Amino acid sequence: MLHRVIYASESVGATGATTLSIAQILGVSERNTRRDHLTSCVMFHQGHILQAAEGARADLDRLMRRLLADPRHSGLRVLADTPIAARRLDEPMALCDDPRSLLERIGMACISRITASEAEVMLDIRKAA
Ligand SMILES: Cc1cc2nc3c(=O)[nH]c(=O)nc-3n(C[C@H](O)[C@H](O)[C@H](O)COP(=O)(O)O)c2cc1C
């Protein structure tokens, strides 16, 4: 049984604001998510982070434990954690490279007050693109 977790958090320091900080996260994540057969997508926007990850329960739980312990972000809140029939994400670790236009498509200016259903709509838009 596959599950999808969507969470939001706040960047600490330069996280998400510099190419280096993003590259460091993507490098480790790609390796781990491939190993664990997870698929994932992360968005950085104005100090806020939104990430969706899909895969088996135990692998997602392990990922969430690592994320909760990571000092590069704070205030992690799970917006959705549900069983899914099929994946919406295809890559081990995708970076959403145009967060502003994706947010605009759902009528939001910022990640901070996003709901699970709005995040799901963004995943649909990405998949259809
Ligand atoms: C915003 C953000 C997103 C992250 N996403 C992932 C991820 O999808 N997969 C992953 O393994 N680690 C991710 N990490 C890194 C983990 O928090 C942790 O540092 C890493 O999994 C440790 O891997 P290691 O035990 O192989 O060193 C992320 C970190 C941040 C700050």
Short mmCIF file of C-alpha atoms and ligand atoms in Angstrom, two decimals:
data_model
loop_
_atom_site.label_atom_id
_atom_site.label_comp_id
_atom_site.label_asym_id
_atom_site.label_seq_id
_atom_site.Cartn_x
_atom_site.Cartn_y
_atom_site.Cartn_z
CA MET A 1 0.00 0.00 0.00
CA LEU A 2 1.35 3.39 -1.04
CA HIS A 3 0.97 6.55 1.02
CA ARG A 4 1.47 10.25 0.32
CA VAL A 5 2.71 12.71 2.92
CA ILE A 6 2.57 16.46 2.35
CA TYR A 7 4.21 18.79 4.86
CA ALA A 8 5.07 22.47 5.15
CA SER A 9 7.88 24.04 7.16
CA GLU A 10 9.98 27.18 7.48
CA SER A 11 13.53 27.55 6.21
CA VAL A 12 16.30 28.15 8.72
CA GLY A 13 19.23 30.31 7.61
CA ALA A 14 20.09 30.08 3.93
CA THR A 15 18.07 26.90 3.34
CA GLY A 16 16.27 27.18 0.03
CA ALA A 17 17.67 30.65 -0.64
CA THR A 18 21.00 29.59 -2.11
CA THR A 19 21.82 27.16 -4.89
CA LEU A 20 24.29 25.41 -2.61
CA SER A 21 21.74 24.80 0.16
CA ILE A 22 19.27 23.37 -2.35
CA ALA A 23 21.91 21.23 -4.08
CA GLN A 24 22.97 19.75 -0.74
CA ILE A 25 19.40 18.74 0.08
CA LEU A 26 18.68 17.38 -3.40
CA GLY A 27 21.89 15.34 -3.52
CA VAL A 28 21.28 13.39 -0.31
CA SER A 29 17.55 13.15 -0.95
CA GLU A 30 17.93 11.73 -4.42
CA ARG A 31 20.22 8.98 -3.12
CA ASN A 32 17.97 8.09 -0.19
CA THR A 33 14.66 8.27 -2.02
CA ARG A 34 15.98 6.03 -4.82
CA ARG A 35 17.15 3.51 -2.22
CA ASP A 36 13.75 3.60 -0.48
CA HIS A 37 11.63 3.66 -3.68
CA LEU A 38 10.14 6.99 -2.68
CA THR A 39 9.13 9.74 -5.10
CA SER A 40 9.18 13.32 -3.96
CA CYS A 41 8.86 16.97 -4.91
CA VAL A 42 9.98 19.99 -2.90
CA MET A 43 9.21 23.70 -3.25
CA PHE A 44 11.08 26.59 -1.65
CA HIS A 45 9.38 29.98 -1.66
CA GLN A 46 10.09 33.07 0.42
CA GLY A 47 11.33 31.20 3.46
CA HIS A 48 8.65 28.53 3.30
CA ILE A 49 9.00 24.90 2.26
CA LEU A 50 6.40 22.52 0.87
CA GLN A 51 7.22 18.90 0.14
CA ALA A 52 5.24 15.88 -0.99
CA ALA A 53 6.61 12.35 -0.76
CA GLU A 54 5.09 9.06 -1.83
CA GLY A 55 5.98 5.48 -1.05
CA ALA A 56 5.67 2.70 1.50
CA ARG A 57 4.60 3.53 5.06
CA ALA A 58 7.81 2.46 6.79
CA ASP A 59 10.01 4.39 4.34
CA LEU A 60 7.90 7.53 4.69
CA ASP A 61 7.96 7.26 8.49
CA ARG A 62 11.75 7.00 8.43
CA LEU A 63 11.95 10.02 6.12
CA MET A 64 9.67 12.06 8.39
CA ARG A 65 11.83 11.21 11.41
CA ARG A 66 14.92 12.45 9.55
CA LEU A 67 13.11 15.60 8.42
CA LEU A 68 11.85 16.37 11.93
CA ALA A 69 15.42 16.17 13.23
CA ASP A 70 16.88 18.37 10.46
CA PRO A 71 17.87 21.83 11.77
CA ARG A 72 17.76 23.34 8.26
CA HIS A 73 14.03 23.89 8.70
CA SER A 74 11.56 24.26 11.57
CA GLY A 75 7.87 24.26 12.37
CA LEU A 76 7.22 21.15 10.31
CA ARG A 77 3.49 20.45 10.05
CA VAL A 78 1.96 17.52 8.21
CA LEU A 79 -0.85 18.74 5.93
CA ALA A 80 -1.82 15.33 4.59
CA ASP A 81 -0.91 11.71 5.19
CA THR A 82 -3.12 9.38 3.19
CA PRO A 83 -3.15 6.02 1.42
CA ILE A 84 -3.06 6.47 -2.37
CA ALA A 85 -4.04 4.24 -5.26
CA ALA A 86 -1.31 5.55 -7.56
CA ARG A 87 1.65 7.92 -7.47
CA ARG A 88 1.34 11.49 -8.70
CA LEU A 89 5.12 11.98 -8.54
CA ASP A 90 7.47 10.26 -10.98
CA GLU A 91 10.95 11.31 -9.88
CA PRO A 92 12.96 10.37 -6.77
CA MET A 93 13.45 14.02 -5.87
CA ALA A 94 12.10 16.84 -8.04
CA LEU A 95 12.61 20.52 -7.35
CA CYS A 96 9.67 22.73 -8.22
CA ASP A 97 11.59 25.32 -10.20
CA ASP A 98 8.85 27.92 -10.66
CA PRO A 99 7.00 28.04 -7.33
CA ARG A 100 5.55 31.50 -7.90
CA SER A 101 3.63 30.61 -11.05
CA LEU A 102 2.42 27.31 -9.56
CA LEU A 103 1.14 29.17 -6.50
CA GLU A 104 -0.48 31.78 -8.75
CA ARG A 105 -2.34 29.02 -10.59
CA ILE A 106 -4.11 28.11 -7.34
CA GLY A 107 -4.61 31.74 -6.33
CA MET A 108 -2.06 31.75 -3.51
CA ALA A 109 0.80 34.18 -3.01
CA CYS A 110 2.58 32.18 -0.33
CA ILE A 111 3.00 28.63 0.97
CA SER A 112 2.42 29.62 4.59
CA ARG A 113 -1.35 29.12 4.69
CA ILE A 114 -1.68 26.45 2.07
CA THR A 115 -4.09 23.56 2.66
CA ALA A 116 -3.65 19.91 1.76
CA SER A 117 -6.19 20.13 -1.06
CA GLU A 118 -4.46 23.18 -2.56
CA ALA A 119 -1.15 21.33 -2.42
CA GLU A 120 -2.80 18.34 -4.15
CA VAL A 121 -4.09 20.62 -6.91
CA MET A 122 -0.53 21.86 -7.47
CA LEU A 123 0.63 18.24 -7.80
CA ASP A 124 -2.07 17.69 -10.44
CA ILE A 125 -1.03 20.83 -12.34
CA ARG A 126 2.61 19.71 -12.29
CA LYS A 127 1.72 16.22 -13.46
CA ALA A 128 -0.40 17.57 -16.31
CA ALA A 129 2.29 20.06 -17.44
C1 LIG B 1 13.52 20.82 3.07
C2 LIG B 1 14.24 19.51 3.20
C3 LIG B 1 13.80 18.44 2.42
C4 LIG B 1 14.45 17.20 2.52
N1 LIG B 1 13.99 16.16 1.78
C5 LIG B 1 14.56 14.94 1.92
C6 LIG B 1 14.10 13.82 1.18
O1 LIG B 1 13.14 13.90 0.40
N2 LIG B 1 14.74 12.63 1.35
C7 LIG B 1 15.80 12.49 2.20
O2 LIG B 1 16.32 11.39 2.33
N3 LIG B 1 16.26 13.53 2.90
C8 LIG B 1 15.67 14.76 2.78
N4 LIG B 1 16.16 15.82 3.49
C9 LIG B 1 17.36 15.62 4.32
C10 LIG B 1 17.03 14.93 5.62
O3 LIG B 1 16.48 15.87 6.53
C11 LIG B 1 18.30 14.30 6.23
O4 LIG B 1 19.30 15.28 6.37
C12 LIG B 1 18.82 13.19 5.33
O5 LIG B 1 17.79 12.33 4.93
C13 LIG B 1 19.90 12.39 6.08
O6 LIG B 1 20.36 11.41 5.22
P1 LIG B 1 21.59 10.45 5.63
O7 LIG B 1 21.13 9.75 6.88
O8 LIG B 1 21.73 9.54 4.45
O9 LIG B 1 22.77 11.37 5.83
C14 LIG B 1 15.54 17.06 3.41
C15 LIG B 1 15.96 18.14 4.19
C16 LIG B 1 15.31 19.34 4.09
C17 LIG B 1 15.77 20.50 4.92
#
